[in-house]
mmCIF file of N, CA, C and O in Angstrom:
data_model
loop_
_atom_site.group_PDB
_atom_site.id
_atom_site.type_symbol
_atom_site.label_atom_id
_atom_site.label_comp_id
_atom_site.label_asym_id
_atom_site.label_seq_id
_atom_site.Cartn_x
_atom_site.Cartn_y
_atom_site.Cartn_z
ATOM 1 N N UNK A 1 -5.551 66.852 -20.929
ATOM 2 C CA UNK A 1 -4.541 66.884 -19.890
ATOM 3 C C UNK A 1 -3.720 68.152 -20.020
ATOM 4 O O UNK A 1 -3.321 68.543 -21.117
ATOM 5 N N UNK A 2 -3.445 68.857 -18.759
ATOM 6 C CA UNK A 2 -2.578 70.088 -18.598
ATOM 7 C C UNK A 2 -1.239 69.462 -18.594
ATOM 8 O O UNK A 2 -1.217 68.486 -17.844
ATOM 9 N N UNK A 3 -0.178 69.687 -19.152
ATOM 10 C CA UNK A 3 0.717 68.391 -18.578
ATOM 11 C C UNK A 3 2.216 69.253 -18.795
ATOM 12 O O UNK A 3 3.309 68.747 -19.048
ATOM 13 N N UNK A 4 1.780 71.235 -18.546
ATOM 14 C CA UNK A 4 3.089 71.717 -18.515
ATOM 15 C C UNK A 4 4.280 71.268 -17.755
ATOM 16 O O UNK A 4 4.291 70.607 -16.716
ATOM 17 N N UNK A 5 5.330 71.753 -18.468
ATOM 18 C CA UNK A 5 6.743 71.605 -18.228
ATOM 19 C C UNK A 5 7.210 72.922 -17.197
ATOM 20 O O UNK A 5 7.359 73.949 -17.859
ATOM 21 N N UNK A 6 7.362 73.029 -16.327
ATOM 22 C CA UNK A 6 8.094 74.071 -16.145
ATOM 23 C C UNK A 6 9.365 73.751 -15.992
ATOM 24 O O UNK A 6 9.837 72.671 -16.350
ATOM 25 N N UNK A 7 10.352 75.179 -15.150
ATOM 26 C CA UNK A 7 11.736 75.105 -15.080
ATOM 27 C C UNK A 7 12.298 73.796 -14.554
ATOM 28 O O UNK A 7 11.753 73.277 -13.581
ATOM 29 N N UNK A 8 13.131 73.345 -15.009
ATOM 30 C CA UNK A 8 13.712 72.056 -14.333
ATOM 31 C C UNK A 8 12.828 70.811 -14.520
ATOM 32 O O UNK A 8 13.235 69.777 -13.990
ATOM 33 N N UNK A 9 11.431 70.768 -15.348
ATOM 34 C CA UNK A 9 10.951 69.592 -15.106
ATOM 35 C C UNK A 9 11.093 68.948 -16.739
ATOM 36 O O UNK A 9 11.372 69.567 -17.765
ATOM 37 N N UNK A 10 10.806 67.539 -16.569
ATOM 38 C CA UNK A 10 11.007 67.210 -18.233
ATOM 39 C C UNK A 10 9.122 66.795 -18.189
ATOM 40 O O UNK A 10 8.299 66.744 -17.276
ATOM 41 N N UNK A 11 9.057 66.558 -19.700
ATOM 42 C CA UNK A 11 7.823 66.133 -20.522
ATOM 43 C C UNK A 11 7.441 64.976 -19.887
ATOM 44 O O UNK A 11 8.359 64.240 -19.527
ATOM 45 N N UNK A 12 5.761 64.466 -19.551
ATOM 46 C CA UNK A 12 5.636 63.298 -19.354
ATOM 47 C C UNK A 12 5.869 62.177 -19.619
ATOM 48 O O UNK A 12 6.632 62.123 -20.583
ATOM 49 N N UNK A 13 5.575 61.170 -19.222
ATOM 50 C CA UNK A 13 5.623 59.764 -20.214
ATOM 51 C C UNK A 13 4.118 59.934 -20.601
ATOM 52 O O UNK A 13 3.125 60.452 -20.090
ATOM 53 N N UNK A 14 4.495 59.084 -22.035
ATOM 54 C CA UNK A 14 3.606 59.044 -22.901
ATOM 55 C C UNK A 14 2.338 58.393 -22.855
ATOM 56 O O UNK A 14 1.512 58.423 -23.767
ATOM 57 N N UNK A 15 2.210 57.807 -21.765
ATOM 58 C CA UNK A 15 1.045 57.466 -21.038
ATOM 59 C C UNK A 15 -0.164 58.460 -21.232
ATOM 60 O O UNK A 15 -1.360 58.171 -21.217
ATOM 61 N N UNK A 16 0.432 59.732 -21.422
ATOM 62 C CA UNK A 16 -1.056 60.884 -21.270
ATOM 63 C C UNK A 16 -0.856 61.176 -22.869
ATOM 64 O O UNK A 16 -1.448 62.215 -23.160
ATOM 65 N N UNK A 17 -0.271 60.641 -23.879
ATOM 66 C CA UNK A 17 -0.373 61.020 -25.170
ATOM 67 C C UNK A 17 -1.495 60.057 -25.568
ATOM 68 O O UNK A 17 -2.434 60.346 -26.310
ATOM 69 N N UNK A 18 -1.179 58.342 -24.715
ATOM 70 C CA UNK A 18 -1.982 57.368 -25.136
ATOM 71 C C UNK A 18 -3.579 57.175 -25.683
ATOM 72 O O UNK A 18 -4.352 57.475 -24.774
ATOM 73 N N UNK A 19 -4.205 56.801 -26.786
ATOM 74 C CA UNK A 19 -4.935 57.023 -27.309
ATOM 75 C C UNK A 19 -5.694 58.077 -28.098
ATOM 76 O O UNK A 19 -6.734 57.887 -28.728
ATOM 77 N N UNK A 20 -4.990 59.270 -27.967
ATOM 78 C CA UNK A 20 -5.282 60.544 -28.485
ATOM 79 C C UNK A 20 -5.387 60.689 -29.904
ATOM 80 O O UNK A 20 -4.710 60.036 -30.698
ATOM 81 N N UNK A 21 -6.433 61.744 -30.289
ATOM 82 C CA UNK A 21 -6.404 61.849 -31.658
ATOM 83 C C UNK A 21 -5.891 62.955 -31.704
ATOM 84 O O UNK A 21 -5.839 63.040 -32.931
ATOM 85 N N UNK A 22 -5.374 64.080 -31.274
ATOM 86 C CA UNK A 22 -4.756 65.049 -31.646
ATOM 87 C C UNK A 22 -4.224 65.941 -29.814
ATOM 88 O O UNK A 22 -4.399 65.477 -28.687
ATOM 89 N N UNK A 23 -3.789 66.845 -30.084
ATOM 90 C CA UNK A 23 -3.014 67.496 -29.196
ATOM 91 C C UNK A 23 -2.850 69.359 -29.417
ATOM 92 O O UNK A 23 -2.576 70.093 -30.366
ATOM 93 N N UNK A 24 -3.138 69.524 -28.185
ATOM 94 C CA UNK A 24 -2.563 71.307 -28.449
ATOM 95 C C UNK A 24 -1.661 71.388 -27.668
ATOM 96 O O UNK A 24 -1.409 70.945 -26.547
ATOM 97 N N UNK A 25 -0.939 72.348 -28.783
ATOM 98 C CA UNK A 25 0.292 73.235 -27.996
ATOM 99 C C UNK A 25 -0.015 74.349 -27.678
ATOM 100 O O UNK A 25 -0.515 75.041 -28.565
ATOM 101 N N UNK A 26 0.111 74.782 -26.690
ATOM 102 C CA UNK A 26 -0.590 76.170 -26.056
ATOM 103 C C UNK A 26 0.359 77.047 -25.547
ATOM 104 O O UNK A 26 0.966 76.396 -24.697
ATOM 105 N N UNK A 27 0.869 78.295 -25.609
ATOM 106 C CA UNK A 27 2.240 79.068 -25.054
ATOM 107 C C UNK A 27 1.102 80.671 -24.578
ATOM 108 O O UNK A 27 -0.064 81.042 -24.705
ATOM 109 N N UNK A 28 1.956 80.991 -24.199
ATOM 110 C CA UNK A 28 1.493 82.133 -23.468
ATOM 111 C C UNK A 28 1.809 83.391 -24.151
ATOM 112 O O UNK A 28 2.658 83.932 -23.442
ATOM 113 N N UNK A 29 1.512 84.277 -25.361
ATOM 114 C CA UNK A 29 1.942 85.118 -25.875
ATOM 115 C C UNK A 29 3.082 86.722 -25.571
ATOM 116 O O UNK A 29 3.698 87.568 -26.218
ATOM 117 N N UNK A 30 2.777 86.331 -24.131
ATOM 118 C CA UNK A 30 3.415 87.324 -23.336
ATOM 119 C C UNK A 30 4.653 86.660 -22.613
ATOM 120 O O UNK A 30 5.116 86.877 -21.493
ATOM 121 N N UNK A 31 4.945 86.005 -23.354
ATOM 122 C CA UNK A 31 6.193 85.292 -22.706
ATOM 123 C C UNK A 31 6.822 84.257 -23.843
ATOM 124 O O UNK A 31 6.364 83.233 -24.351
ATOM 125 N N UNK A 32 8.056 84.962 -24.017
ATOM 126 C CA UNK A 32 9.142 84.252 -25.552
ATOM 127 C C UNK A 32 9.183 82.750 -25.086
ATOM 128 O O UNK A 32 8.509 81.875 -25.628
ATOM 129 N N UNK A 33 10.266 82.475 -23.747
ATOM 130 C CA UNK A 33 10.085 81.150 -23.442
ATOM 131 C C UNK A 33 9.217 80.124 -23.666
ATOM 132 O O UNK A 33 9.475 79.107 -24.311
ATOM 133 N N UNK A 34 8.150 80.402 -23.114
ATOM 134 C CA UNK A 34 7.267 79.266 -23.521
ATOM 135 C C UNK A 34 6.874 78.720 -24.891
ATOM 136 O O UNK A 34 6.640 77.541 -25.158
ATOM 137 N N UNK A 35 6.826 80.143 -26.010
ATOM 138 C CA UNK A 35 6.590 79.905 -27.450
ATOM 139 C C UNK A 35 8.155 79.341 -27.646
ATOM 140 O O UNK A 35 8.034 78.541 -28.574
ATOM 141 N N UNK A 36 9.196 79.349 -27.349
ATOM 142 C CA UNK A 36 10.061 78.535 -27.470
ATOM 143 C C UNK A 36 10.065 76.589 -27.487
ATOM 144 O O UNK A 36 10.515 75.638 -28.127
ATOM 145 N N UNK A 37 8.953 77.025 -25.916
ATOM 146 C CA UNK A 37 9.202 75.687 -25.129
ATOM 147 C C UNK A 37 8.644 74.675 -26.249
ATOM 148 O O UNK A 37 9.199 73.585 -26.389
ATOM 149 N N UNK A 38 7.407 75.085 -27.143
ATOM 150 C CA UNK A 38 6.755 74.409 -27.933
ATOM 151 C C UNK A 38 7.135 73.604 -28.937
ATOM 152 O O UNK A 38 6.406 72.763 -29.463
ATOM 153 N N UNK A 39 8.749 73.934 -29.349
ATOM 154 C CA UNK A 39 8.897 73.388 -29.852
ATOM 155 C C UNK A 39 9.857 71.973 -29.578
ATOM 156 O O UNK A 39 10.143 71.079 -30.374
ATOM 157 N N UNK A 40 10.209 72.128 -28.230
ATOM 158 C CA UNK A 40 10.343 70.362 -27.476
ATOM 159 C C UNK A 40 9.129 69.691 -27.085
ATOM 160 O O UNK A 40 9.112 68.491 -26.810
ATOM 161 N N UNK A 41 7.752 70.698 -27.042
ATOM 162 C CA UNK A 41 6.727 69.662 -26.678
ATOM 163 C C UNK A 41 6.456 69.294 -28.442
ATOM 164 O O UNK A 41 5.422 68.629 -28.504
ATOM 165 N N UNK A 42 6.807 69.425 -29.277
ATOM 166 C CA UNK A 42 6.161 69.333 -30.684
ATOM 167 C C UNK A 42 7.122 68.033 -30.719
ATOM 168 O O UNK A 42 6.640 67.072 -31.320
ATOM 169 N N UNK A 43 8.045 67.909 -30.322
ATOM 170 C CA UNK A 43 8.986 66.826 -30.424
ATOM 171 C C UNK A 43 8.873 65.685 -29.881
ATOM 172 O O UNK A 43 8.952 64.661 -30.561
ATOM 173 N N UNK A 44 8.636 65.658 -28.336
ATOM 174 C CA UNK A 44 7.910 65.365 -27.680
ATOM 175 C C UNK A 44 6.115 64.059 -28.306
ATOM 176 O O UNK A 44 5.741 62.887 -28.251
ATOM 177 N N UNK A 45 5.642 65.489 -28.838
ATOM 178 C CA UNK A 45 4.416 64.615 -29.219
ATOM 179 C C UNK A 45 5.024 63.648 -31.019
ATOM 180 O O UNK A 45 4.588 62.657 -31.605
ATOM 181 N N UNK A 46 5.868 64.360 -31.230
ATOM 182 C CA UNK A 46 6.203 62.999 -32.536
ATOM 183 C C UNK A 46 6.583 62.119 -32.127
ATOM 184 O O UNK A 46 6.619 61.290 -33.036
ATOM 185 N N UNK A 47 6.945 61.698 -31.205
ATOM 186 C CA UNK A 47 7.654 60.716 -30.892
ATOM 187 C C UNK A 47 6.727 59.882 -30.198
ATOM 188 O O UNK A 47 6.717 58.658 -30.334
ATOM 189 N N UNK A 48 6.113 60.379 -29.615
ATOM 190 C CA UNK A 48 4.932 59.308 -28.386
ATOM 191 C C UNK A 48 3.609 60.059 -28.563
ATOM 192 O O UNK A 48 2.912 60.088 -27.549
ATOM 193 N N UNK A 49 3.207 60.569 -29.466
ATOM 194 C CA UNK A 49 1.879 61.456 -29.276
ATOM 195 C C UNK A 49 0.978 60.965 -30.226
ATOM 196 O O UNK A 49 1.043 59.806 -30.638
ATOM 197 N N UNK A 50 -0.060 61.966 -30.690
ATOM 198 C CA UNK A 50 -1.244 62.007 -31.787
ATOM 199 C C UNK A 50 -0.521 62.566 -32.751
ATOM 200 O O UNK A 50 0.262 63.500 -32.576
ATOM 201 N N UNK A 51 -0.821 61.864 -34.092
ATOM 202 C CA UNK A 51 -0.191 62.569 -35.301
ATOM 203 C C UNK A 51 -0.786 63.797 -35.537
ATOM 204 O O UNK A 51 -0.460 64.283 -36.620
ATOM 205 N N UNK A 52 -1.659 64.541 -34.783
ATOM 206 C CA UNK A 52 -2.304 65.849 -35.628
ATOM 207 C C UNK A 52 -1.823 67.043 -34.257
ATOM 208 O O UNK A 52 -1.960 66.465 -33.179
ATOM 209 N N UNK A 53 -1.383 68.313 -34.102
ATOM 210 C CA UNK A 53 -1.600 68.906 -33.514
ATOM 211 C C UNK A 53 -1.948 70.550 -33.870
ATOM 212 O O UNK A 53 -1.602 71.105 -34.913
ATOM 213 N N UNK A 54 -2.650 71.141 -32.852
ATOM 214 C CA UNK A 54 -3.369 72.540 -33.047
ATOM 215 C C UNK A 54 -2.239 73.683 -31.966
ATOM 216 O O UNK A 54 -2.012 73.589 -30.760
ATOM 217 N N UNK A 55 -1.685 74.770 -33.035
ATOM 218 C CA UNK A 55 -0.959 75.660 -31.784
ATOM 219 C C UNK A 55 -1.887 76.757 -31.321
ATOM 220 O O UNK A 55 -2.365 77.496 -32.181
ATOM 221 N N UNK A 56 -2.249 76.973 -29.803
ATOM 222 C CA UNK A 56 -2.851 77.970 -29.447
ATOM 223 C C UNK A 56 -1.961 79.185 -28.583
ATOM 224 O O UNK A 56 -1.223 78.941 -27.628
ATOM 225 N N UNK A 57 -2.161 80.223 -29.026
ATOM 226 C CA UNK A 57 -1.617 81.126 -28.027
ATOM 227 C C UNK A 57 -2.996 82.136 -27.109
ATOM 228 O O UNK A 57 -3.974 82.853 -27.326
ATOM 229 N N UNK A 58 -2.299 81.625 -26.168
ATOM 230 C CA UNK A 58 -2.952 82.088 -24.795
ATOM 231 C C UNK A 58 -2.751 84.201 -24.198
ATOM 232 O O UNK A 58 -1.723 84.869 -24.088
ATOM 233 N N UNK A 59 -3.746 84.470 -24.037
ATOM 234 C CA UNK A 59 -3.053 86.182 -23.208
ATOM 235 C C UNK A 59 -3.686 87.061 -24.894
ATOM 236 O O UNK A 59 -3.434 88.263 -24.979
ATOM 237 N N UNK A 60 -4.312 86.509 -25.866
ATOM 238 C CA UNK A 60 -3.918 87.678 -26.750
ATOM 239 C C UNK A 60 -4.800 88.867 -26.719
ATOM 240 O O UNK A 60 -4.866 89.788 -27.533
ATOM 241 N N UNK A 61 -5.294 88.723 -25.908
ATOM 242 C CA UNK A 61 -5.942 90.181 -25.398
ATOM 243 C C UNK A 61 -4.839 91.152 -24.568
ATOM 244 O O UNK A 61 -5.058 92.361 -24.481
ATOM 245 N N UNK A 62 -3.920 90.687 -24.106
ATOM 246 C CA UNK A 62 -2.944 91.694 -23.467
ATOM 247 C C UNK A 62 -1.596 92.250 -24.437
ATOM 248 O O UNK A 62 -0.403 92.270 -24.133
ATOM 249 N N UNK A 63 -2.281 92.693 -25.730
ATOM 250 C CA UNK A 63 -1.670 93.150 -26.897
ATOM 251 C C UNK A 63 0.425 94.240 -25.816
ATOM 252 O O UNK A 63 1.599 94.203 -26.186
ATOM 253 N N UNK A 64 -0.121 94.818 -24.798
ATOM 254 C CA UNK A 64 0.751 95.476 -24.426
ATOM 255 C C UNK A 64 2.161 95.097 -24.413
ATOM 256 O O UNK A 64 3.239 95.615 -24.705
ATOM 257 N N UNK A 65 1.644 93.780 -23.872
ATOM 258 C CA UNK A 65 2.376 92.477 -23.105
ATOM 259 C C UNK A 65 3.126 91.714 -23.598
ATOM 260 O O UNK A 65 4.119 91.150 -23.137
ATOM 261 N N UNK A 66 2.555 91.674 -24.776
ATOM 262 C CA UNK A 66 2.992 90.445 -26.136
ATOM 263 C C UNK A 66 4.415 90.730 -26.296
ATOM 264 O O UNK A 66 5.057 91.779 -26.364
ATOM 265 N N UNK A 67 4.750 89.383 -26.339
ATOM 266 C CA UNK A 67 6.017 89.055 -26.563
ATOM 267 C C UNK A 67 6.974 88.485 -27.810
ATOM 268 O O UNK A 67 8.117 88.669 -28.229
ATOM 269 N N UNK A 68 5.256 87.306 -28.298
ATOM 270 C CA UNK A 68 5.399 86.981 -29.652
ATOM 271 C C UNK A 68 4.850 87.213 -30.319
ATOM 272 O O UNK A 68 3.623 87.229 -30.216
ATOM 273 N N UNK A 69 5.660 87.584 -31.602
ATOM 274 C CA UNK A 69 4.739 88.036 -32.801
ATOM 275 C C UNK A 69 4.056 87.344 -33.242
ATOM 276 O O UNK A 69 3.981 86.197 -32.801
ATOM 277 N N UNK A 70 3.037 87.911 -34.629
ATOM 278 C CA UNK A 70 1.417 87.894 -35.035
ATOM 279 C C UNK A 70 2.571 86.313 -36.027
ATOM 280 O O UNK A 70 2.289 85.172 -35.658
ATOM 281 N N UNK A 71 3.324 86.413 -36.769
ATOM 282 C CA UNK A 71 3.896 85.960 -37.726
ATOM 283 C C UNK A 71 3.391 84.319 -37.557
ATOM 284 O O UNK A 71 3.766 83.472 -38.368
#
């Protein structure tokens, strides 16, 4: 499930966490916000989610662009 947040919207109900064995967090490297945002969806999934999750960052071919660091 795609189940971004954007501006003004909140996190699903946990209905789309239901039965899951794990979860990605995915942010967009070219953009601080979103690697921010990850960490209310990380919150998010403790609370109603899969105990295991994977962080992916998205864009890292647009090295120019990057916003967040390698760290």
């Amino acid at each position: 499930w795609d189940i971004q947040a954007g501006q003004g919207r909140r996190p699903l109900p946990n209905i789309f966490f239901r039965n899951a064995h794990c979860a990605l967090l995915v942010y967009d490297t070219t953009s601080q916000e979103s690697f921010m945002n990850v960490k209310r969806w990380h919150g998010v999934m403790l609370q109603c989610g899969p105990p295991h999750a994977q962080l992916v960052g998205t864009k890292v071919d647009m090295e120019a662009q990057r916003r967040v660091d390698r760290q």
